[in-house]
Coordinates of N, CA and C in Angstrom, one line a residue:
X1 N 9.2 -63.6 0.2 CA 8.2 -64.2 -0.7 C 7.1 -64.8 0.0
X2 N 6.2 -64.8 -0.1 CA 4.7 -65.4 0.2 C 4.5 -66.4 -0.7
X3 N 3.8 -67.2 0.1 CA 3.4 -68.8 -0.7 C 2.0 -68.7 -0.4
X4 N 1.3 -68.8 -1.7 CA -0.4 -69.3 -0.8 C -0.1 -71.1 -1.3
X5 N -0.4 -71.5 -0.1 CA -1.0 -73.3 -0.4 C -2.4 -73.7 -0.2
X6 N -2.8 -73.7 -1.0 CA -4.4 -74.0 -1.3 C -4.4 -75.5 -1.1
X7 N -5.8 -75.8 -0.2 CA -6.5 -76.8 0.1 C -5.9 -77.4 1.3
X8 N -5.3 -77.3 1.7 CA -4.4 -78.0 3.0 C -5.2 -78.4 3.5
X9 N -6.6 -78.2 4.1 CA -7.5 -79.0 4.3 C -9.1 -78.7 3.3
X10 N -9.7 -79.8 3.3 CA -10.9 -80.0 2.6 C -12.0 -79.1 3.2
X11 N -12.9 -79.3 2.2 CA -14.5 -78.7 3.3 C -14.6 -79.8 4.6
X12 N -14.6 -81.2 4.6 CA -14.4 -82.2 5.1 C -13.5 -82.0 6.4
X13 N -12.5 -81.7 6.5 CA -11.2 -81.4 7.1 C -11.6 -79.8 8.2
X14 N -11.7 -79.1 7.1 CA -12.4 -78.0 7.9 C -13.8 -78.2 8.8
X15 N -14.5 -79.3 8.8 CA -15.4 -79.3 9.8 C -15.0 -80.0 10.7
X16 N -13.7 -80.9 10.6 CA -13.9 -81.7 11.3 C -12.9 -80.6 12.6
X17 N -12.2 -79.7 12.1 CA -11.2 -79.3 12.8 C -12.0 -78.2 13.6
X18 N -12.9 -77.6 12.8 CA -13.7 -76.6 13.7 C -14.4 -77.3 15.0
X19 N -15.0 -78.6 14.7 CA -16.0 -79.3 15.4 C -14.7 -79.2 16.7
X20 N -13.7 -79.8 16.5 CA -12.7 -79.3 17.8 C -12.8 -78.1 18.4
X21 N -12.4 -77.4 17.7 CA -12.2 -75.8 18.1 C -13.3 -75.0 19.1
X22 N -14.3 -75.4 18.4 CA -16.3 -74.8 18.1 C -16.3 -75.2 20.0
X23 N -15.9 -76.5 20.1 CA -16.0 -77.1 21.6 C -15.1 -76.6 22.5
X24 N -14.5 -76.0 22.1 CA -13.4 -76.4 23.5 C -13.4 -74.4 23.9
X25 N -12.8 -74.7 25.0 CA -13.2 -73.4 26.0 C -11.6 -72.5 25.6
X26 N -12.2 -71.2 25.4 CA -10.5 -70.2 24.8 C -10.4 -69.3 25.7
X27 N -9.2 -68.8 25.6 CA -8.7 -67.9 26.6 C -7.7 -66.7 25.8
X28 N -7.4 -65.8 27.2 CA -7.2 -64.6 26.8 C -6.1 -64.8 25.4
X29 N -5.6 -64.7 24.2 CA -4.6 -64.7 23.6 C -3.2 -64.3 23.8
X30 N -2.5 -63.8 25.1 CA -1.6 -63.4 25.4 C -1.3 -64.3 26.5
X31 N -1.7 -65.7 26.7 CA -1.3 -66.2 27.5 C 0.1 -66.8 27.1
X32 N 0.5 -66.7 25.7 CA 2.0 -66.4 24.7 C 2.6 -65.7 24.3
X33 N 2.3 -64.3 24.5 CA 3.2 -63.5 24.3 C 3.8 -63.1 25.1
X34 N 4.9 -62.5 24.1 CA 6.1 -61.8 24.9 C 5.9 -60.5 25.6
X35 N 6.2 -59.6 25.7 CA 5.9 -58.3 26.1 C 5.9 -57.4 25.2
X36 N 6.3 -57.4 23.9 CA 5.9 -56.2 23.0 C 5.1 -56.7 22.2
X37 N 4.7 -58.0 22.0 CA 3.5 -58.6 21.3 C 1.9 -58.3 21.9
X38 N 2.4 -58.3 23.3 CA 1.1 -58.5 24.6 C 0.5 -57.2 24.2
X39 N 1.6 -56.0 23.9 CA 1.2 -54.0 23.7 C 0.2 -54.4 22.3
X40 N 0.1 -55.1 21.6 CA -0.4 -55.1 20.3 C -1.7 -55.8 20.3
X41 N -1.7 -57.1 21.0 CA -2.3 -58.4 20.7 C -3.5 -58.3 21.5
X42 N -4.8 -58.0 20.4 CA -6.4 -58.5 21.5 C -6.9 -59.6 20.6
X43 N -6.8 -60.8 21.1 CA -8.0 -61.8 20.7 C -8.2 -63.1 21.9
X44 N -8.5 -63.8 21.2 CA -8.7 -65.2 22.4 C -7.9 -66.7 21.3
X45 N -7.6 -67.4 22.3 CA -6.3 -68.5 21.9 C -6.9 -69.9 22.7
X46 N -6.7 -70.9 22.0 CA -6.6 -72.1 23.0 C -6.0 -72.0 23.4
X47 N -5.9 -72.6 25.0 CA -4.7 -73.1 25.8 C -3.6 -73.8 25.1
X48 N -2.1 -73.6 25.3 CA -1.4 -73.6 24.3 C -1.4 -75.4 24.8
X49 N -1.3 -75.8 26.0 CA -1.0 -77.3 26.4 C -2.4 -78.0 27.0
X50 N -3.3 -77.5 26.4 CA -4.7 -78.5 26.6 C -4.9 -79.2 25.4
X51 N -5.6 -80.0 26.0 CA -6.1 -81.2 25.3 C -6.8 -80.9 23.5
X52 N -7.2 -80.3 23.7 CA -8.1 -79.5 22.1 C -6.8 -78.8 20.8
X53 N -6.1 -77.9 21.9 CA -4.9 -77.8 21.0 C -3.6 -78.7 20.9
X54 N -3.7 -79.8 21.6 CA -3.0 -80.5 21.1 C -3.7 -81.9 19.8
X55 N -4.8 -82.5 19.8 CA -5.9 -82.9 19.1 C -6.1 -82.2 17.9
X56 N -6.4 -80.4 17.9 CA -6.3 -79.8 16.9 C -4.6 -80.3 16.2
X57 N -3.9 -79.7 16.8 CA -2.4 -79.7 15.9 C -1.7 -80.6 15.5
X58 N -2.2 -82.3 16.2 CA -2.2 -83.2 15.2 C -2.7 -83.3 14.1
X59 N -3.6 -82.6 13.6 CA -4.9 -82.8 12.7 C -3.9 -82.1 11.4
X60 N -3.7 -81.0 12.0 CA -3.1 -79.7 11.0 C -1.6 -80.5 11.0
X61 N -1.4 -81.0 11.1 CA 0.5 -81.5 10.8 C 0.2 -82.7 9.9
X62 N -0.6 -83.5 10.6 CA -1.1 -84.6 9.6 C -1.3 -84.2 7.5
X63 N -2.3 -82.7 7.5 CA -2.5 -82.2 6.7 C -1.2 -81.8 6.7
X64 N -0.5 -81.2 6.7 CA 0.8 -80.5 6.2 C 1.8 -81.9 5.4
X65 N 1.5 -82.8 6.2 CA 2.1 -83.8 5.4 C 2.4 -84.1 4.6
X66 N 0.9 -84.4 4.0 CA 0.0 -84.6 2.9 C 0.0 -83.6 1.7
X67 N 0.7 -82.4 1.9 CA 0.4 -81.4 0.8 C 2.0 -81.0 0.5
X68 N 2.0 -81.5 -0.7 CA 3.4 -81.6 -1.5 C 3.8 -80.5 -1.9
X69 N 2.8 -79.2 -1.9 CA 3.1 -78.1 -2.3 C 3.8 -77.3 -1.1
X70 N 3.3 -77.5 0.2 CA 4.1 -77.0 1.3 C 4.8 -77.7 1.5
X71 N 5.5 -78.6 1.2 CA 6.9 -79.5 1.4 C 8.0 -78.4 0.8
X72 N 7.6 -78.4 -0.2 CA 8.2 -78.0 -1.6 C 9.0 -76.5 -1.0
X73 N 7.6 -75.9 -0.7 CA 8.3 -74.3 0.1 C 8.5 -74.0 0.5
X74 N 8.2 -74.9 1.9 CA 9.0 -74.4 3.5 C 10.3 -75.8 3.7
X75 N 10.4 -76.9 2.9 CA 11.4 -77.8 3.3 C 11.3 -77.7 4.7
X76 N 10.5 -78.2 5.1 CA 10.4 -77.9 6.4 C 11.4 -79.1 7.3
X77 N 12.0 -78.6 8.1 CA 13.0 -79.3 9.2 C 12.2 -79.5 10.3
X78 N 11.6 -78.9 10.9 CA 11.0 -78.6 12.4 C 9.5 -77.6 12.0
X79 N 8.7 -78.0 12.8 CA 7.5 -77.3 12.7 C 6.5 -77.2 14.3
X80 N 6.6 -76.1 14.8 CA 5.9 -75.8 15.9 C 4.9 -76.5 16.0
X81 N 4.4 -76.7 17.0 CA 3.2 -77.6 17.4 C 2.0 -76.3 17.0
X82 N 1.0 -76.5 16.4 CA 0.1 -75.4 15.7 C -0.6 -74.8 17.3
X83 N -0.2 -73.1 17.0 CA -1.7 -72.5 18.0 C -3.1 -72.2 17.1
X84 N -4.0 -72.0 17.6 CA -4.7 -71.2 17.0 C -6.2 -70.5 18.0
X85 N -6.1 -69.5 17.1 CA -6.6 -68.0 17.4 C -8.6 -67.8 16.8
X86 N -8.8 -66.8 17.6 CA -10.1 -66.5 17.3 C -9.6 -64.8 17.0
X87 N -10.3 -63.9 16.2 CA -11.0 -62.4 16.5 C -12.5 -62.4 16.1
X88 N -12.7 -61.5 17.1 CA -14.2 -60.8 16.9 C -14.4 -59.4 17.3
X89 N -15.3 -58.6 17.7 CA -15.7 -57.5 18.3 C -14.9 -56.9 17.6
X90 N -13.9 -56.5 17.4 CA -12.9 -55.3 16.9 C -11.4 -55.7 17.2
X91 N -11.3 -56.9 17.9 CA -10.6 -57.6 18.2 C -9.1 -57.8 17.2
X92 N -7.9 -57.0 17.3 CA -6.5 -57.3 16.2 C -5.5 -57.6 16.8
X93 N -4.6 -57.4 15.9 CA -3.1 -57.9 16.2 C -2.3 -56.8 15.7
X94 N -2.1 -55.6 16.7 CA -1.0 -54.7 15.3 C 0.3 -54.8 14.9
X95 N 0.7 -54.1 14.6 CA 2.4 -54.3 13.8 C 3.2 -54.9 14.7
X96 N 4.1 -56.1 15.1 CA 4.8 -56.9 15.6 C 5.8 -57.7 14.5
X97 N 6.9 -58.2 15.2 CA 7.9 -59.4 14.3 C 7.8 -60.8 15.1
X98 N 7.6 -61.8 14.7 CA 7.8 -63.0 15.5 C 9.1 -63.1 16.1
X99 N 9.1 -64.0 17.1 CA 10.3 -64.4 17.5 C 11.5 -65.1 17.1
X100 N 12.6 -64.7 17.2 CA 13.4 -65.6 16.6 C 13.6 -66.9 16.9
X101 N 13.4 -67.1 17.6 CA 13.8 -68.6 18.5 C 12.1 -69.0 19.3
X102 N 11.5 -70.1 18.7 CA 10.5 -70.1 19.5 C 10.9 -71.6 20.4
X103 N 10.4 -71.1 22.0 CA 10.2 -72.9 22.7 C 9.0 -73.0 23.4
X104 N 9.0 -74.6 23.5 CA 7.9 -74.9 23.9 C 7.7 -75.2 24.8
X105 N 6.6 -74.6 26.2 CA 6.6 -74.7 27.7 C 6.7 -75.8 27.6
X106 N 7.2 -76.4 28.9 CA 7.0 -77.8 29.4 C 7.7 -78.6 28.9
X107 N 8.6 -78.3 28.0 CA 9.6 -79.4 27.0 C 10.3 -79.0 26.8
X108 N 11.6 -79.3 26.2 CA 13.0 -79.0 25.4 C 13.0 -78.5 23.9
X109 N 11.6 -78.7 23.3 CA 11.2 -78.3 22.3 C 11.7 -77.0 21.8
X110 N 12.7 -76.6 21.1 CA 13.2 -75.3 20.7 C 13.2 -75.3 18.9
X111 N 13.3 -74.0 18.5 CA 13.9 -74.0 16.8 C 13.8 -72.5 16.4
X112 N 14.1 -72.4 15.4 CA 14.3 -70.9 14.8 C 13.6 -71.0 13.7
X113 N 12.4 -69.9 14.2 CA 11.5 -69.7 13.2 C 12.0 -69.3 11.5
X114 N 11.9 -69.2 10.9 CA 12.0 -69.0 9.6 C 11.1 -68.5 8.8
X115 N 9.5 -69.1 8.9 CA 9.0 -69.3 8.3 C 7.4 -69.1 8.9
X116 N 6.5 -68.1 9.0 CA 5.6 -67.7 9.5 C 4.3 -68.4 8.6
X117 N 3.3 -69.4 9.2 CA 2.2 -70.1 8.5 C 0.9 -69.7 9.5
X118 N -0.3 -69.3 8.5 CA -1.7 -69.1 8.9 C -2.7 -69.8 8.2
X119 N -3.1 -70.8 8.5 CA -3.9 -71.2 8.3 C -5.3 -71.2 8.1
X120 N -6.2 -70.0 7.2 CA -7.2 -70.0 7.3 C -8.6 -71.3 7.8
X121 N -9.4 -70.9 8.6 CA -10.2 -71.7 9.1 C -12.0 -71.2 9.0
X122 N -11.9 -70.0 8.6 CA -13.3 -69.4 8.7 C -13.3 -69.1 7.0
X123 N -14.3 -69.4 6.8 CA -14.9 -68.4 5.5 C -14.7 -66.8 5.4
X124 N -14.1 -66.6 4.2 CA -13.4 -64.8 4.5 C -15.2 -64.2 4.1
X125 N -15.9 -64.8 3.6 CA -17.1 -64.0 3.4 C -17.9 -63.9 5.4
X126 N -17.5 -65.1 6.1 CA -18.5 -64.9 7.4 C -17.9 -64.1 8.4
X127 N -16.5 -63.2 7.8 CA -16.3 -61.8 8.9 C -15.7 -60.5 7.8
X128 N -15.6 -59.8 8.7 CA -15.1 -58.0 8.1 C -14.3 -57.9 8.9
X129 N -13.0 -57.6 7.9 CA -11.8 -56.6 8.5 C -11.2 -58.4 8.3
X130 N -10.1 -58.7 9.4 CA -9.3 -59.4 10.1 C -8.2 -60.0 8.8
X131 N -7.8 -59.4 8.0 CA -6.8 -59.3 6.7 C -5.7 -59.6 7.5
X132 N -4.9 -60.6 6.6 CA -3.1 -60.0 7.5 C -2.6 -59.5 6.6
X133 N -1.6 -58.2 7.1 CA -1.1 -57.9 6.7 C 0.3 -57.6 6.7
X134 N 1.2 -58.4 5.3 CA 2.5 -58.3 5.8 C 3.3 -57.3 5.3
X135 N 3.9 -56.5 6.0 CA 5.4 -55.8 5.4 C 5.8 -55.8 4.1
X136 N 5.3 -55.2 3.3 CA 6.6 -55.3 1.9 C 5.7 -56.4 0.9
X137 N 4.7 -57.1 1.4 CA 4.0 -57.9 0.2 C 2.8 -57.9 0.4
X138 N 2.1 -56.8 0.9 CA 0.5 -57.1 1.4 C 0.3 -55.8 1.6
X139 N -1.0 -55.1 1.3 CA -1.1 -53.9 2.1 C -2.9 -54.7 2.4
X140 N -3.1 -53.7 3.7 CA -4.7 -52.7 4.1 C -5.5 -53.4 2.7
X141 N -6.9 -54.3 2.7 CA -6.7 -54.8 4.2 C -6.0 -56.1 3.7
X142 N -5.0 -56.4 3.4 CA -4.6 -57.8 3.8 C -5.4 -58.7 3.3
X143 N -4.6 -60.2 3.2 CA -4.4 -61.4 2.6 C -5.9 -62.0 4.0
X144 N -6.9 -62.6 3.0 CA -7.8 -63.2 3.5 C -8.6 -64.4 2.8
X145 N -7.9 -65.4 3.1 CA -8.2 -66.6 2.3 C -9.4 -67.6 2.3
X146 N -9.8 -68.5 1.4 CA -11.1 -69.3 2.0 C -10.6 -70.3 3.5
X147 N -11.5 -70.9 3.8 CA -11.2 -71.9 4.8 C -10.6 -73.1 4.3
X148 N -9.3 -73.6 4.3 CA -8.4 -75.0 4.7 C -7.0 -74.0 3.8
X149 N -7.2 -73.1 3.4 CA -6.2 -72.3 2.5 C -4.7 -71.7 3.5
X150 N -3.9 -72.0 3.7 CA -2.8 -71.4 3.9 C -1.9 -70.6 3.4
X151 N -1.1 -69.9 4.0 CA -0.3 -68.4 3.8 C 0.9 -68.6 4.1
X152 N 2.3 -68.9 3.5 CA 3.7 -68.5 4.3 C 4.3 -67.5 4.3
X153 N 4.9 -67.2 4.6 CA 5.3 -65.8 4.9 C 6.6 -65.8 5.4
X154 N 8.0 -64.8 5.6 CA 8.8 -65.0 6.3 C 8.5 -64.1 7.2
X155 N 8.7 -65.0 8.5 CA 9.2 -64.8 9.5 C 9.5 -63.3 10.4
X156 N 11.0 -63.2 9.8 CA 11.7 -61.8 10.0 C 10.6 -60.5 9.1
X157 N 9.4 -60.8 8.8 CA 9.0 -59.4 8.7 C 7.8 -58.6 9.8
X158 N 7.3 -57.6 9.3 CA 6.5 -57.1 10.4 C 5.1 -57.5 9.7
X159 N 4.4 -57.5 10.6 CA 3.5 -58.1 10.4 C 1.8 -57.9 11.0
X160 N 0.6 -57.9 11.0 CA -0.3 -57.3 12.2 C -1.5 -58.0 10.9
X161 N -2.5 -58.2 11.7 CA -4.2 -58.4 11.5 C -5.1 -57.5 12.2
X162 N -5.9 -56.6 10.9 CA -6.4 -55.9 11.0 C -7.9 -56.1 11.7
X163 N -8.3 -55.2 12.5 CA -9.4 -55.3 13.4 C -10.6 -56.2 12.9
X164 N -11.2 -57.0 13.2 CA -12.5 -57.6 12.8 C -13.3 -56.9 13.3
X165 N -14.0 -56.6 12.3 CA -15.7 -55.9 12.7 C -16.8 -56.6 13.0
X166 N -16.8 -57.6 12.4 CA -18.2 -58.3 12.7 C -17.7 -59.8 11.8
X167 N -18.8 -61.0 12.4 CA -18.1 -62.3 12.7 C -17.0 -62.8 13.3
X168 N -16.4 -64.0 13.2 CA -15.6 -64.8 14.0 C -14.4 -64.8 13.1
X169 N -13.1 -64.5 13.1 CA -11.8 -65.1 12.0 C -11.1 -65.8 13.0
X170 N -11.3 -67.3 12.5 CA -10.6 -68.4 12.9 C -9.3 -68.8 12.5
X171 N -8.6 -69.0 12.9 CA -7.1 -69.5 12.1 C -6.7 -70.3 13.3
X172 N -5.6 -70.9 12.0 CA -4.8 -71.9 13.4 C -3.1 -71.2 12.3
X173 N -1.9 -70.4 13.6 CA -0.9 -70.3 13.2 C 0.1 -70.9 13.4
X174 N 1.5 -70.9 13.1 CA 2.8 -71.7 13.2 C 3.8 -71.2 13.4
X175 N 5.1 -71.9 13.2 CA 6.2 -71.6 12.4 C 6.8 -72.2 12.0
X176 N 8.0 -72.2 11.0 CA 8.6 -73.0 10.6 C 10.2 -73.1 10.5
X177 N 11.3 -74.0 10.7 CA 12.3 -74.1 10.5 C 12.8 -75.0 9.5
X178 N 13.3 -74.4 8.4 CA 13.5 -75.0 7.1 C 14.6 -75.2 7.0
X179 N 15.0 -76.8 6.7 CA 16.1 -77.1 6.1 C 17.4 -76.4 5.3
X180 N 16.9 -75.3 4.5 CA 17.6 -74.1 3.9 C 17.1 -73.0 4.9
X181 N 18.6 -72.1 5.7 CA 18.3 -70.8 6.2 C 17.2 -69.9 5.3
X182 N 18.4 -70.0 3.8 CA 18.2 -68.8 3.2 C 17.7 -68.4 2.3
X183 N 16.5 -67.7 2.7 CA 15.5 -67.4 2.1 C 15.9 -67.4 0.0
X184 N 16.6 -66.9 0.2 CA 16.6 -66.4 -1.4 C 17.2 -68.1 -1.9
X185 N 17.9 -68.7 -1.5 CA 18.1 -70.1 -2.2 C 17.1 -71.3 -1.7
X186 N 16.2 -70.9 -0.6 CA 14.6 -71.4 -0.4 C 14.0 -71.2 -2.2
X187 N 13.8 -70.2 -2.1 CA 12.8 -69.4 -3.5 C 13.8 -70.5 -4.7
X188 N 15.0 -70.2 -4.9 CA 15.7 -71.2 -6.2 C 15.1 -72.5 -6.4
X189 N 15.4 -73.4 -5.0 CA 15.3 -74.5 -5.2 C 13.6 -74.8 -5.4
X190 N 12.2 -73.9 -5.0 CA 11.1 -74.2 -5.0 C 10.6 -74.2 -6.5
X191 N 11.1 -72.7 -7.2 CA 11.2 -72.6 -8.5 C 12.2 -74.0 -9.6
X192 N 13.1 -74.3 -9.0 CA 13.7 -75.1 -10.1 C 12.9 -76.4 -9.8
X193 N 12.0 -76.3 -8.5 CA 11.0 -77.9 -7.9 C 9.9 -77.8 -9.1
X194 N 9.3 -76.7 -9.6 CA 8.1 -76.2 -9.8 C 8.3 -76.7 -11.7
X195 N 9.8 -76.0 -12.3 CA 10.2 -76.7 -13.4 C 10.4 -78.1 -13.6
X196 N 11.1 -78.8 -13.2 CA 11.0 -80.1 -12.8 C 9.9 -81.0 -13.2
X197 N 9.1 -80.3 -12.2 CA 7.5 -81.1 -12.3 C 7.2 -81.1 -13.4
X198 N 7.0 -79.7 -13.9 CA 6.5 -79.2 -15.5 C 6.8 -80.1 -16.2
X199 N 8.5 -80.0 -16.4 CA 9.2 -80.8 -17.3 C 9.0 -82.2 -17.3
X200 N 8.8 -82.7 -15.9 CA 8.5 -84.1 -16.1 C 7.0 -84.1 -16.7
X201 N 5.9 -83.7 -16.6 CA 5.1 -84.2 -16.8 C 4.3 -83.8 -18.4
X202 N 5.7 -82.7 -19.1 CA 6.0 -83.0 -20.5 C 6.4 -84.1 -21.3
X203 N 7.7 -83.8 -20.7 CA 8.8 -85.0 -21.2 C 8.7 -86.8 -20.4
X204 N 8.0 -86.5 -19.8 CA 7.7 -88.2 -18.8 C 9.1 -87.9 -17.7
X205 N 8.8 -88.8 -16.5 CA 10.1 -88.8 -15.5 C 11.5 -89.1 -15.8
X206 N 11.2 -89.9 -17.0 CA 12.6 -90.9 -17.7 C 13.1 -90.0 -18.8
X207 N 13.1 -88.6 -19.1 CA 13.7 -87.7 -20.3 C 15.1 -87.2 -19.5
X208 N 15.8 -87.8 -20.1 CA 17.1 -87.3 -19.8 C 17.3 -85.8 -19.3
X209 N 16.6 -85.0 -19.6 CA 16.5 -83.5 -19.2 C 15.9 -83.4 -18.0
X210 N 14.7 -84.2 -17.5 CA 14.3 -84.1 -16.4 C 15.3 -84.8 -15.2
X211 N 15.6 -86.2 -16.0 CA 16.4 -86.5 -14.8 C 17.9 -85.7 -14.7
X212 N 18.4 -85.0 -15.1 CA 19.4 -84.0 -15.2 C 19.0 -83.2 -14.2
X213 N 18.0 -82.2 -14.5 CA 17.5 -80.9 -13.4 C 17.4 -81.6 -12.2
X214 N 16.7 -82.8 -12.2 CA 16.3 -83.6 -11.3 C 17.3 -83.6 -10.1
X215 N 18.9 -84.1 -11.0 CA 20.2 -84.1 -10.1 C 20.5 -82.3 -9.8
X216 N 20.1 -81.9 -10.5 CA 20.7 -80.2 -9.7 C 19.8 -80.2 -9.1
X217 N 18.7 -80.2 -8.2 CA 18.0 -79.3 -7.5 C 18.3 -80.5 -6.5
X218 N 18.1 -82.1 -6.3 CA 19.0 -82.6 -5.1 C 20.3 -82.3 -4.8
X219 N 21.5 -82.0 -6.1 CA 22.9 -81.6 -5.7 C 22.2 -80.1 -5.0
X220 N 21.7 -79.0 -5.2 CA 22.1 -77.3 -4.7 C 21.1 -78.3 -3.2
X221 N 20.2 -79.0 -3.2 CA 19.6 -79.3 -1.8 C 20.6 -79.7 -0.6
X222 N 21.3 -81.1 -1.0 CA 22.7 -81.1 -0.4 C 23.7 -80.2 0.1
X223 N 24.1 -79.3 -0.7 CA 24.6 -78.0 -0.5 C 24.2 -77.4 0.0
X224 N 23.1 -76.8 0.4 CA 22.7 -75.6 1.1 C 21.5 -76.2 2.4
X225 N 21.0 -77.2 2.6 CA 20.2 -78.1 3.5 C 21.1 -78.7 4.9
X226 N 20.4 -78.1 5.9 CA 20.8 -78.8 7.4 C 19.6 -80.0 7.7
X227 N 20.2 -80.9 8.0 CA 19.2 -82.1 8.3 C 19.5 -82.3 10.1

């Protein structure tokens, strides 16, 4: 299932994050890949442990905080420290799967991806081409959002960004390790989150129906949630 979360960051938020980005000096994009990603992957990356991407990825976690609608869908347990990416010139990503287990140089920092996040950062009107596109829920050219708009995605599928022709496509990506493995009772509990709300903001928080659903979607959370 794919989630779009709209607004994750503002117009506001978006400048402030480019104004980082805009400055700081990028390098080849495969200074993180593995070796069948490296066969696929042409763009340019912040250094994954300099000062700009770490500055940026507070910024972008701060915002994930804040947005109740990505709580909601990734339950997020653990969340990668954010990279993010430039393409230009013709510059893509082709067909690849993320890693199952991602860690983090220089730390102990480990987790099991789940949950694949892109963070649009460029305006889709100021480039051509650079779509993602996923496996099974996207085709040619691909998912291309405004700027502060985010994308989840699982994980375990294949996945690639299609060549940019002209302009700059900015993103900052992730991953995620969600409280629920599994995907299909992820999707349950988001949808019974999504009624819920409805229903409360029908019936008020205090209608005995809401607070009912209320208790099953914390009871199936309990049940199926690693903390």
């Amino acid at each position: 299932m794919i989630r779009i979360i709209p607004d994750v960051l503002d117009a506001d938020g978006v400048a402030k994050l480019r104004s980082i980005l805009d400055a700081a000096d990028w390098v080849d994009g495969n200074e993180t890949s593995g070796p069948q990603a490296a066969l696929a992957k042409r763009n340019q990356q912040l250094p994954e442990l300099g000062e700009a991407a770490a500055e940026a990825g507070r910024f972008v976690l701060d915002a994930l905080g804040r947005s109740p609608l990505f709580i909601a869908a990734a339950l997020p347990l653990k969340i990668y420290p954010p990279y993010f990416n430039r393409y230009a010139g013709g510059e893509s990503f082709g067909d690849h799967i993320d890693n199952a287990i991602r860690m983090r140089r220089g730390s102990e920092f480990r987790m099991r991806s789940d949950l694949s996040a892109t963070l649009f950062l460029a305006d889709p009107d100021s480039y051509e081409g650079g779509g993602l596109v996923v496996e099974g829920f996207s085709d040619a050219p691909g998912i291309k959002l405004p700027a502060g708009h985010m994308v989840l995605y699982p994980a375990t599928t294949v996945h690639r960004v299609e060549p940019v022709t002209s302009g700059t496509r900015v993103a900052s990506f992730f991953w995620i390790q969600s409280m629920v493995r599994d995907q299909g009772q992820r999707n349950l509990l988001f949808d019974l989150d999504m009624g819920v709300q409805g229903a409360a903001t029908a019936l008020g928080q205090g209608d005995a129906t809401v607070v009912r659903l209320t208790g099953v979607y914390h009871n199936l959370l309990r049940r199926w949630a690693d903390s």
